[in-house]
Amino acid sequence: MKILAIETSCDETAVTVLEAEGDEASADFVVRGNALLSQIDIHREYGGVFPAIAKREHAKNLVPLLAASLEEAELLCGSTRSLPDGLDAKLGKLLEREPELHAALMEFFKESEVPEIDVIAVTRGPGLEPALWVGVNFARALAIAWQKPVVPVSHMEGHILSSLVTKTEAGYRLSNVELPLLALLISGGHTELVVMNEWLSYELVGQTRDDAIGEAYDKVARMMNLPYPGGPEVSKLAERDREDVRTNPFSLPRPMLDAQNCDFSFSGLKTAVMYLLKSHGELSEIDKEQLARAFEDTVAEVLVKKTERAISETGARTLAIGGGVSANVNIRREFIKHIENERPDVTLCIPSVELTGDNAIMIGIAGFYRALRKEFGDVETLHANGNLSLT
Ligand code: KG4
Ligand code: ZN
């Protein structure tokens, strides 16, 4: 199955051609073409992602990225074909709010043959609704013009499945996942624990009651005058502190650590950092490193403790960690240590670093499984859903 996968849920625009072979028991994936453009440099000026700007950038970049991805996959063939009657008007209506995207797409259709792909996979949610809509409408337009099926995908399922693959010589393989699987999803918009008792069916075990973990990282970073996105910056500072043996003067509360559930809360932690900064005044470089370290240690302790509780409650045999924050070296290290020491019978799955951030490879992988089940969307009615839930 050749899948054209599209991701536009936040500030990354990505188009991938993924070739998949196999079934639910075992599948191999080869990335034939992969084009990704991050908007981080644009959003950095504002200290966060602006939905309207994200939307505009996706609309501008989707056609060039599509062409680049198809070209890399050797699926881009020139053409001088005339387009079917009514296509221009139909897509004009569909892309009413994205006139430049409509114009670029019509130009692209005129110049190129219908590529040999089997299905179009697109992120339907969750994420920033205006950003999602661009991707969804783009996928619908391709599906109409090329007469191909479209499969809507959950961004969070993409994060989970991309943590389950192992690398092979040609690409990635996903097989033999022992259930129940517990997934810890940690990103800019999510902090949740979900259990998969049956393949691709999810139940919520716990979630944040306020801020998501990536959000807490980004807000703390902003308070410390670090650039956006703050996660990697806080991490770098904390890692520097770990190189030295020093007593950390900062201590932060461990929110909800003893509550008898698997929920999280990070807004109190963020507020504690704010008060600490107020009372402390100017931070030296060492102060910054130590504060980042105190924040990271607290976060990792809470994540490990709550996940451990969820493993007990669900009887999980596999633990998958996914989402942008799963790139964090300290979180990865603490989970590896915990599972090795306390849960040697549980298999820990962490995505390889190139799959931790938002990308379209993970959307292609999730799209493959949904397409196997023939869960195609209706091009006329398919819509984006910023709050799409896995459960
Ligand atoms: O999954 P993702 O790319 O986008 C969403 O779907 O939200 O996650 C982005 C989040 C941001 O908050 C970013 O600061 C955080 O992931 N992040 C990190 C690291 N790399 C990215 N947080 C901590 N440590 C990192 N190394
Ligand atoms: Zn994400």
PDB file of C-alpha atoms and ligand atoms in Angstrom, residues 155 159 187-189 214 217-218 229-232 235 323-325 327-328 357-358, ligand 1:
ATOM      1  CA  HIS A 155      -2.485  12.669  15.523  1.00  0.00           C
ATOM      2  CA  HIS A 159       2.427   9.375  18.136  1.00  0.00           C
ATOM      3  CA  SER A 187       3.211  16.808  23.986  1.00  0.00           C
ATOM      4  CA  GLY A 188       2.495  20.503  23.750  1.00  0.00           C
ATOM      5  CA  GLY A 189      -1.253  19.926  23.951  1.00  0.00           C
ATOM      6  CA  GLY A 214       5.003  20.565  26.895  1.00  0.00           C
ATOM      7  CA  TYR A 217       7.979  23.392  29.739  1.00  0.00           C
ATOM      8  CA  ASP A 218       7.301  26.215  27.286  1.00  0.00           C
ATOM      9  CA  PRO A 229       9.959  26.168  22.012  1.00  0.00           C
ATOM     10  CA  GLY A 230      11.212  26.010  25.548  1.00  0.00           C
ATOM     11  CA  GLY A 231      11.337  22.250  26.090  1.00  0.00           C
ATOM     12  CA  PRO A 232      14.718  21.632  24.468  1.00  0.00           C
ATOM     13  CA  SER A 235      16.504  20.363  28.921  1.00  0.00           C
ATOM     14  CA  GLY A 323       4.601  12.983  21.672  1.00  0.00           C
ATOM     15  CA  GLY A 324       7.062  15.843  21.287  1.00  0.00           C
ATOM     16  CA  VAL A 325       8.188  15.785  24.932  1.00  0.00           C
ATOM     17  CA  ALA A 327      12.425  13.646  22.939  1.00  0.00           C
ATOM     18  CA  ASN A 328      13.458  14.768  26.419  1.00  0.00           C
ATOM     19  CA  GLY A 357       8.300  15.616  16.926  1.00  0.00           C
ATOM     20  CA  ASP A 358       5.324  16.097  14.629  1.00  0.00           C
TER      21      ASP A 358
HETATM   22  O1  KG4 B   1       4.135  16.602  19.744  1.00  0.00           O
HETATM   23  P1  KG4 B   1       4.649  17.981  19.551  1.00  0.00           P
HETATM   24  O2  KG4 B   1       5.750  18.191  18.522  1.00  0.00           O
HETATM   25  O3  KG4 B   1       3.486  18.955  19.171  1.00  0.00           O
HETATM   26  C1  KG4 B   1       2.228  18.770  19.732  1.00  0.00           C
HETATM   27  O4  KG4 B   1       1.501  17.902  19.178  1.00  0.00           O
HETATM   28  O5  KG4 B   1       1.965  19.437  20.753  1.00  0.00           O
HETATM   29  O6  KG4 B   1       5.157  18.537  20.970  1.00  0.00           O
HETATM   30  C2  KG4 B   1       5.691  19.823  21.098  1.00  0.00           C
HETATM   31  C3  KG4 B   1       6.145  20.050  22.534  1.00  0.00           C
HETATM   32  C4  KG4 B   1       6.577  21.490  22.826  1.00  0.00           C
HETATM   33  O7  KG4 B   1       5.922  21.922  23.991  1.00  0.00           O
HETATM   34  C5  KG4 B   1       8.086  21.365  23.047  1.00  0.00           C
HETATM   35  O8  KG4 B   1       8.603  22.327  23.955  1.00  0.00           O
HETATM   36  C6  KG4 B   1       8.194  19.977  23.603  1.00  0.00           C
HETATM   37  O9  KG4 B   1       7.276  19.218  22.841  1.00  0.00           O
HETATM   38  N1  KG4 B   1       9.545  19.405  23.465  1.00  0.00           N
HETATM   39  C7  KG4 B   1      10.336  19.093  24.519  1.00  0.00           C
HETATM   40  C8  KG4 B   1      11.559  18.624  23.960  1.00  0.00           C
HETATM   41  N2  KG4 B   1      11.449  18.666  22.601  1.00  0.00           N
HETATM   42  C9  KG4 B   1      10.213  19.149  22.326  1.00  0.00           C
HETATM   43  N3  KG4 B   1      10.130  19.162  25.839  1.00  0.00           N
HETATM   44  C10 KG4 B   1      11.120  18.774  26.649  1.00  0.00           C
HETATM   45  N4  KG4 B   1      12.317  18.330  26.205  1.00  0.00           N
HETATM   46  C11 KG4 B   1      12.585  18.235  24.896  1.00  0.00           C
HETATM   47  N5  KG4 B   1      13.773  17.786  24.470  1.00  0.00           N
END
